[in-house]
PDB file of C-alpha atoms in Angstrom:
ATOM      1  CA  MET F   1     103.258  50.058 103.423  1.00  0.00           C
ATOM      2  CA  THR F   2     101.659  51.974 100.575  1.00  0.00           C
ATOM      3  CA  LYS F   3     103.846  54.388  98.744  1.00  0.00           C
ATOM      4  CA  GLU F   4     103.012  58.180  99.275  1.00  0.00           C
ATOM      5  CA  THR F   5     101.852  59.861  96.157  1.00  0.00           C
ATOM      6  CA  VAL F   6     101.749  63.455  95.209  1.00  0.00           C
ATOM      7  CA  GLN F   7      98.559  65.240  96.406  1.00  0.00           C
ATOM      8  CA  PRO F   8      97.742  68.458  98.231  1.00  0.00           C
ATOM      9  CA  GLY F   9      99.643  69.086 101.558  1.00  0.00           C
ATOM     10  CA  LYS F  10     102.366  66.652 100.755  1.00  0.00           C
ATOM     11  CA  PHE F  11     105.965  67.667 100.603  1.00  0.00           C
ATOM     12  CA  VAL F  12     107.305  66.750  97.038  1.00  0.00           C
ATOM     13  CA  SER F  13     110.933  67.055  95.760  1.00  0.00           C
ATOM     14  CA  ILE F  14     111.568  66.653  91.985  1.00  0.00           C
ATOM     15  CA  SER F  15     114.333  66.973  89.522  1.00  0.00           C
ATOM     16  CA  TYR F  16     113.644  68.093  85.916  1.00  0.00           C
ATOM     17  CA  THR F  17     114.921  68.681  82.409  1.00  0.00           C
ATOM     18  CA  ILE F  18     113.482  71.162  79.873  1.00  0.00           C
ATOM     19  CA  ARG F  19     114.031  70.630  76.150  1.00  0.00           C
ATOM     20  CA  ASP F  20     113.161  72.719  73.187  1.00  0.00           C
ATOM     21  CA  GLN F  21     111.513  71.431  70.005  1.00  0.00           C
ATOM     22  CA  ASP F  22     114.984  70.769  68.588  1.00  0.00           C
ATOM     23  CA  ASP F  23     115.814  68.542  71.560  1.00  0.00           C
ATOM     24  CA  ASN F  24     118.356  71.031  72.995  1.00  0.00           C
ATOM     25  CA  VAL F  25     118.401  71.110  76.961  1.00  0.00           C
ATOM     26  CA  VAL F  26     117.378  74.651  77.910  1.00  0.00           C
ATOM     27  CA  GLU F  27     117.301  74.095  81.596  1.00  0.00           C
ATOM     28  CA  GLN F  28     118.137  71.079  83.792  1.00  0.00           C
ATOM     29  CA  HIS F  29     117.833  70.912  87.676  1.00  0.00           C
ATOM     30  CA  ASP F  30     119.461  67.820  89.118  1.00  0.00           C
ATOM     31  CA  LEU F  31     119.678  68.864  92.760  1.00  0.00           C
ATOM     32  CA  PRO F  32     116.178  68.149  94.363  1.00  0.00           C
ATOM     33  CA  ILE F  33     113.717  70.941  94.485  1.00  0.00           C
ATOM     34  CA  GLY F  34     111.323  70.653  97.210  1.00  0.00           C
ATOM     35  CA  PHE F  35     107.804  72.326  97.664  1.00  0.00           C
ATOM     36  CA  VAL F  36     104.505  71.511  99.612  1.00  0.00           C
ATOM     37  CA  TYR F  37     102.086  70.507  96.684  1.00  0.00           C
ATOM     38  CA  GLY F  38      98.892  72.695  96.601  1.00  0.00           C
ATOM     39  CA  SER F  39     100.710  75.601  98.329  1.00  0.00           C
ATOM     40  CA  ASP F  40     101.216  78.841  96.351  1.00  0.00           C
ATOM     41  CA  THR F  41     104.057  77.425  94.395  1.00  0.00           C
ATOM     42  CA  GLU F  42     103.436  77.086  90.845  1.00  0.00           C
ATOM     43  CA  LEU F  43     105.227  74.812  88.226  1.00  0.00           C
ATOM     44  CA  ILE F  44     105.071  75.838  84.726  1.00  0.00           C
ATOM     45  CA  GLY F  45     102.351  74.495  82.324  1.00  0.00           C
ATOM     46  CA  GLY F  46     100.853  71.304  83.279  1.00  0.00           C
ATOM     47  CA  MET F  47     103.442  70.210  85.355  1.00  0.00           C
ATOM     48  CA  ASP F  48     101.514  70.349  88.563  1.00  0.00           C
ATOM     49  CA  GLU F  49      98.778  68.100  87.075  1.00  0.00           C
ATOM     50  CA  ALA F  50     101.144  65.677  85.375  1.00  0.00           C
ATOM     51  CA  ILE F  51     102.666  64.671  88.680  1.00  0.00           C
ATOM     52  CA  VAL F  52      99.464  64.215  90.936  1.00  0.00           C
ATOM     53  CA  GLY F  53      99.193  60.626  91.965  1.00  0.00           C
ATOM     54  CA  LYS F  54     102.810  59.922  91.344  1.00  0.00           C
ATOM     55  CA  ALA F  55     105.131  58.336  93.722  1.00  0.00           C
ATOM     56  CA  ALA F  56     108.859  58.641  94.475  1.00  0.00           C
ATOM     57  CA  GLY F  57     110.957  57.053  91.618  1.00  0.00           C
ATOM     58  CA  GLU F  58     108.356  57.782  89.034  1.00  0.00           C
ATOM     59  CA  GLU F  59     108.900  59.969  85.927  1.00  0.00           C
ATOM     60  CA  VAL F  60     106.638  61.912  83.588  1.00  0.00           C
ATOM     61  CA  GLU F  61     107.033  63.918  80.346  1.00  0.00           C
ATOM     62  CA  VAL F  62     105.017  66.911  79.613  1.00  0.00           C
ATOM     63  CA  SER F  63     104.823  68.721  76.254  1.00  0.00           C
ATOM     64  CA  LEU F  64     104.041  72.419  76.825  1.00  0.00           C
ATOM     65  CA  SER F  65     102.750  74.729  74.069  1.00  0.00           C
ATOM     66  CA  PRO F  66     104.018  78.351  74.238  1.00  0.00           C
ATOM     67  CA  GLN F  67     100.773  79.602  75.954  1.00  0.00           C
ATOM     68  CA  GLU F  68     101.451  76.928  78.798  1.00  0.00           C
ATOM     69  CA  ALA F  69     104.971  77.662  79.186  1.00  0.00           C
ATOM     70  CA  PHE F  70     106.595  81.251  78.598  1.00  0.00           C
ATOM     71  CA  GLY F  71     103.804  82.765  76.201  1.00  0.00           C
ATOM     72  CA  GLU F  72     103.815  83.624  72.644  1.00  0.00           C
ATOM     73  CA  TYR F  73     106.613  85.722  71.209  1.00  0.00           C
ATOM     74  CA  ASP F  74     105.350  89.438  71.067  1.00  0.00           C
ATOM     75  CA  GLN F  75     107.222  91.496  68.447  1.00  0.00           C
ATOM     76  CA  GLU F  76     106.100  94.665  70.208  1.00  0.00           C
ATOM     77  CA  LEU F  77     108.311  93.972  73.049  1.00  0.00           C
ATOM     78  CA  THR F  78     111.328  94.177  70.766  1.00  0.00           C
ATOM     79  CA  PHE F  79     113.007  97.423  69.804  1.00  0.00           C
ATOM     80  CA  MET F  80     116.357  98.658  68.455  1.00  0.00           C
ATOM     81  CA  ASP F  81     118.582 101.481  69.472  1.00  0.00           C
ATOM     82  CA  GLU F  82     121.837 102.970  68.734  1.00  0.00           C
ATOM     83  CA  LEU F  83     124.615 101.047  70.590  1.00  0.00           C
ATOM     84  CA  GLU F  84     126.103 104.496  71.747  1.00  0.00           C
ATOM     85  CA  ASN F  85     122.712 104.994  73.645  1.00  0.00           C
ATOM     86  CA  VAL F  86     123.160 101.993  75.628  1.00  0.00           C
ATOM     87  CA  PRO F  87     125.470 102.277  78.819  1.00  0.00           C
ATOM     88  CA  PRO F  88     128.819 100.258  78.639  1.00  0.00           C
ATOM     89  CA  GLN F  89     127.706  97.480  81.305  1.00  0.00           C
ATOM     90  CA  PHE F  90     124.742  96.404  78.976  1.00  0.00           C
ATOM     91  CA  ARG F  91     126.665  96.348  75.774  1.00  0.00           C
ATOM     92  CA  HIS F  92     126.773  92.431  75.418  1.00  0.00           C
ATOM     93  CA  VAL F  93     124.282  89.671  74.369  1.00  0.00           C
ATOM     94  CA  GLY F  94     122.438  88.258  77.265  1.00  0.00           C
ATOM     95  CA  ALA F  95     122.568  91.518  79.629  1.00  0.00           C
ATOM     96  CA  GLU F  96     119.507  92.120  81.635  1.00  0.00           C
ATOM     97  CA  VAL F  97     117.962  95.523  81.691  1.00  0.00           C
ATOM     98  CA  GLN F  98     115.402  96.518  84.089  1.00  0.00           C
ATOM     99  CA  MET F  99     112.919  99.255  82.489  1.00  0.00           C
ATOM    100  CA  GLN F 100     110.066 101.047  83.912  1.00  0.00           C
ATOM    101  CA  ASN F 101     106.877 102.247  82.244  1.00  0.00           C
ATOM    102  CA  GLU F 102     104.943 105.463  82.996  1.00  0.00           C
ATOM    103  CA  ALA F 103     102.875 103.536  85.609  1.00  0.00           C
ATOM    104  CA  GLY F 104     105.853 102.542  87.417  1.00  0.00           C
ATOM    105  CA  GLU F 105     105.959  98.762  86.462  1.00  0.00           C
ATOM    106  CA  THR F 106     109.164  97.319  85.939  1.00  0.00           C
ATOM    107  CA  LYS F 107     109.958  94.690  83.273  1.00  0.00           C
ATOM    108  CA  THR F 108     113.149  92.821  82.552  1.00  0.00           C
ATOM    109  CA  PHE F 109     114.456  93.156  79.009  1.00  0.00           C
ATOM    110  CA  PHE F 110     117.540  91.127  77.488  1.00  0.00           C
ATOM    111  CA  ILE F 111     120.108  92.478  74.970  1.00  0.00           C
ATOM    112  CA  SER F 112     119.394  89.819  72.218  1.00  0.00           C
ATOM    113  CA  LYS F 113     121.578  91.107  69.405  1.00  0.00           C
ATOM    114  CA  ILE F 114     124.356  93.727  68.629  1.00  0.00           C
ATOM    115  CA  GLU F 115     124.960  94.247  64.862  1.00  0.00           C
ATOM    116  CA  ASP F 116     126.042  97.340  62.741  1.00  0.00           C
ATOM    117  CA  GLY F 117     126.297  99.667  65.722  1.00  0.00           C
ATOM    118  CA  LYS F 118     122.696  98.818  66.857  1.00  0.00           C
ATOM    119  CA  VAL F 119     121.456  96.905  69.892  1.00  0.00           C
ATOM    120  CA  THR F 120     118.257  94.797  69.798  1.00  0.00           C
ATOM    121  CA  ILE F 121     116.485  94.900  73.186  1.00  0.00           C
ATOM    122  CA  ASP F 122     113.884  92.154  73.780  1.00  0.00           C
ATOM    123  CA  GLY F 123     111.213  92.099  76.785  1.00  0.00           C
ATOM    124  CA  ASN F 124     110.076  88.312  75.665  1.00  0.00           C
ATOM    125  CA  HIS F 125     111.295  85.531  77.834  1.00  0.00           C
ATOM    126  CA  PRO F 126     114.097  83.674  75.990  1.00  0.00           C
ATOM    127  CA  LEU F 127     111.797  80.621  75.656  1.00  0.00           C
ATOM    128  CA  ALA F 128     108.753  82.590  74.568  1.00  0.00           C
ATOM    129  CA  GLY F 129     106.987  81.221  71.444  1.00  0.00           C
ATOM    130  CA  LYS F 130     108.776  77.756  71.972  1.00  0.00           C
ATOM    131  CA  THR F 131     106.969  74.341  72.515  1.00  0.00           C
ATOM    132  CA  LEU F 132     108.828  72.583  75.283  1.00  0.00           C
ATOM    133  CA  MET F 133     109.220  68.993  76.605  1.00  0.00           C
ATOM    134  CA  VAL F 134     109.584  68.783  80.391  1.00  0.00           C
ATOM    135  CA  GLN F 135     110.826  65.547  81.944  1.00  0.00           C
ATOM    136  CA  VAL F 136     110.092  65.428  85.728  1.00  0.00           C
ATOM    137  CA  LYS F 137     111.283  62.786  88.133  1.00  0.00           C
ATOM    138  CA  VAL F 138     109.554  62.439  91.504  1.00  0.00           C
ATOM    139  CA  LEU F 139     112.312  61.982  94.045  1.00  0.00           C
ATOM    140  CA  GLU F 140     110.438  62.261  97.393  1.00  0.00           C
ATOM    141  CA  VAL F 141     106.758  62.343  98.579  1.00  0.00           C
ATOM    142  CA  ARG F 142     106.040  62.605 102.338  1.00  0.00           C
ATOM    143  CA  ASP F 143     103.870  64.265 104.885  1.00  0.00           C
ATOM    144  CA  ALA F 144     104.748  68.029 105.198  1.00  0.00           C
ATOM    145  CA  GLN F 145     106.453  68.887 108.427  1.00  0.00           C
ATOM    146  CA  PRO F 146     104.988  71.790 110.604  1.00  0.00           C
ATOM    147  CA  GLY F 147     105.557  74.959 109.022  1.00  0.00           C
ATOM    148  CA  GLU F 148     106.488  73.775 105.522  1.00  0.00           C
ATOM    149  CA  ASP F 149     102.900  74.456 104.301  1.00  0.00           C
ATOM    150  CA  ARG F 150     103.283  77.973 105.140  1.00  0.00           C
ATOM    151  CA  THR F 151     106.594  78.410 103.229  1.00  0.00           C
ATOM    152  CA  SER F 152     106.192  79.803 100.013  1.00  0.00           C
ATOM    153  CA  GLY F 153     108.475  79.187  96.840  1.00  0.00           C
ATOM    154  CA  ILE F 154     110.601  76.321  95.772  1.00  0.00           C
ATOM    155  CA  HIS F 155     113.499  75.334  97.885  1.00  0.00           C
ATOM    156  CA  ILE F 156     116.680  73.383  97.022  1.00  0.00           C
ATOM    157  CA  VAL F 157     116.693  70.278  99.186  1.00  0.00           C
ATOM    158  CA  GLN F 158     119.900  69.643 100.928  1.00  0.00           C
ATOM    159  CA  ALA F 159     121.410  66.162 101.399  1.00  0.00           C
ATOM    160  CA  PRO F 160     121.254  65.056 104.938  1.00  0.00           C
ATOM    161  CA  GLY F 161     124.566  66.181 106.642  1.00  0.00           C
ATOM    162  CA  SER F 162     125.306  68.999 104.129  1.00  0.00           C
ATOM    163  CA  THR F 163     125.336  72.508 105.176  1.00  0.00           C
ATOM    164  CA  SER F 164     124.039  75.741 103.597  1.00  0.00           C
ATOM    165  CA  ILE F 165     125.664  78.964 102.904  1.00  0.00           C
ATOM    166  CA  ASN F 166     123.535  81.815 103.653  1.00  0.00           C
TER     167      ASN F 166
END
């Protein structure tokens, strides 16, 4: 029997680790993540292309430039304000703030620094401007089941016999 390989229409489950240029782990997903390859699910950077033709058990490492990952750092998306102007629930580093422009578009900003009574608010993704190394392990490749190809998004794959909390 020939091993199934990643190709459009196949259900694929992966695990991955993302490291920054200083080899710090910035994201790790050990639980299997499943999706139908070629559906509207997109993996960052060249991860999609890197796993094509791979079989369960194979690993691949991809270097992603800032443009392929989370974009270049844009200084125009960073501004400062007086801490007293910020609602108390957002007065800590890492707080997420939803802001809306005149056109009604919403964007997530993060509190990135609090110093000398001032707060720095940043609209860049925390990994913007960074080159990332992504190590992907293909855990499963099989024919998609009826309906899986119409399911959007990435899903946590449960172990047989486990239950889900909804």
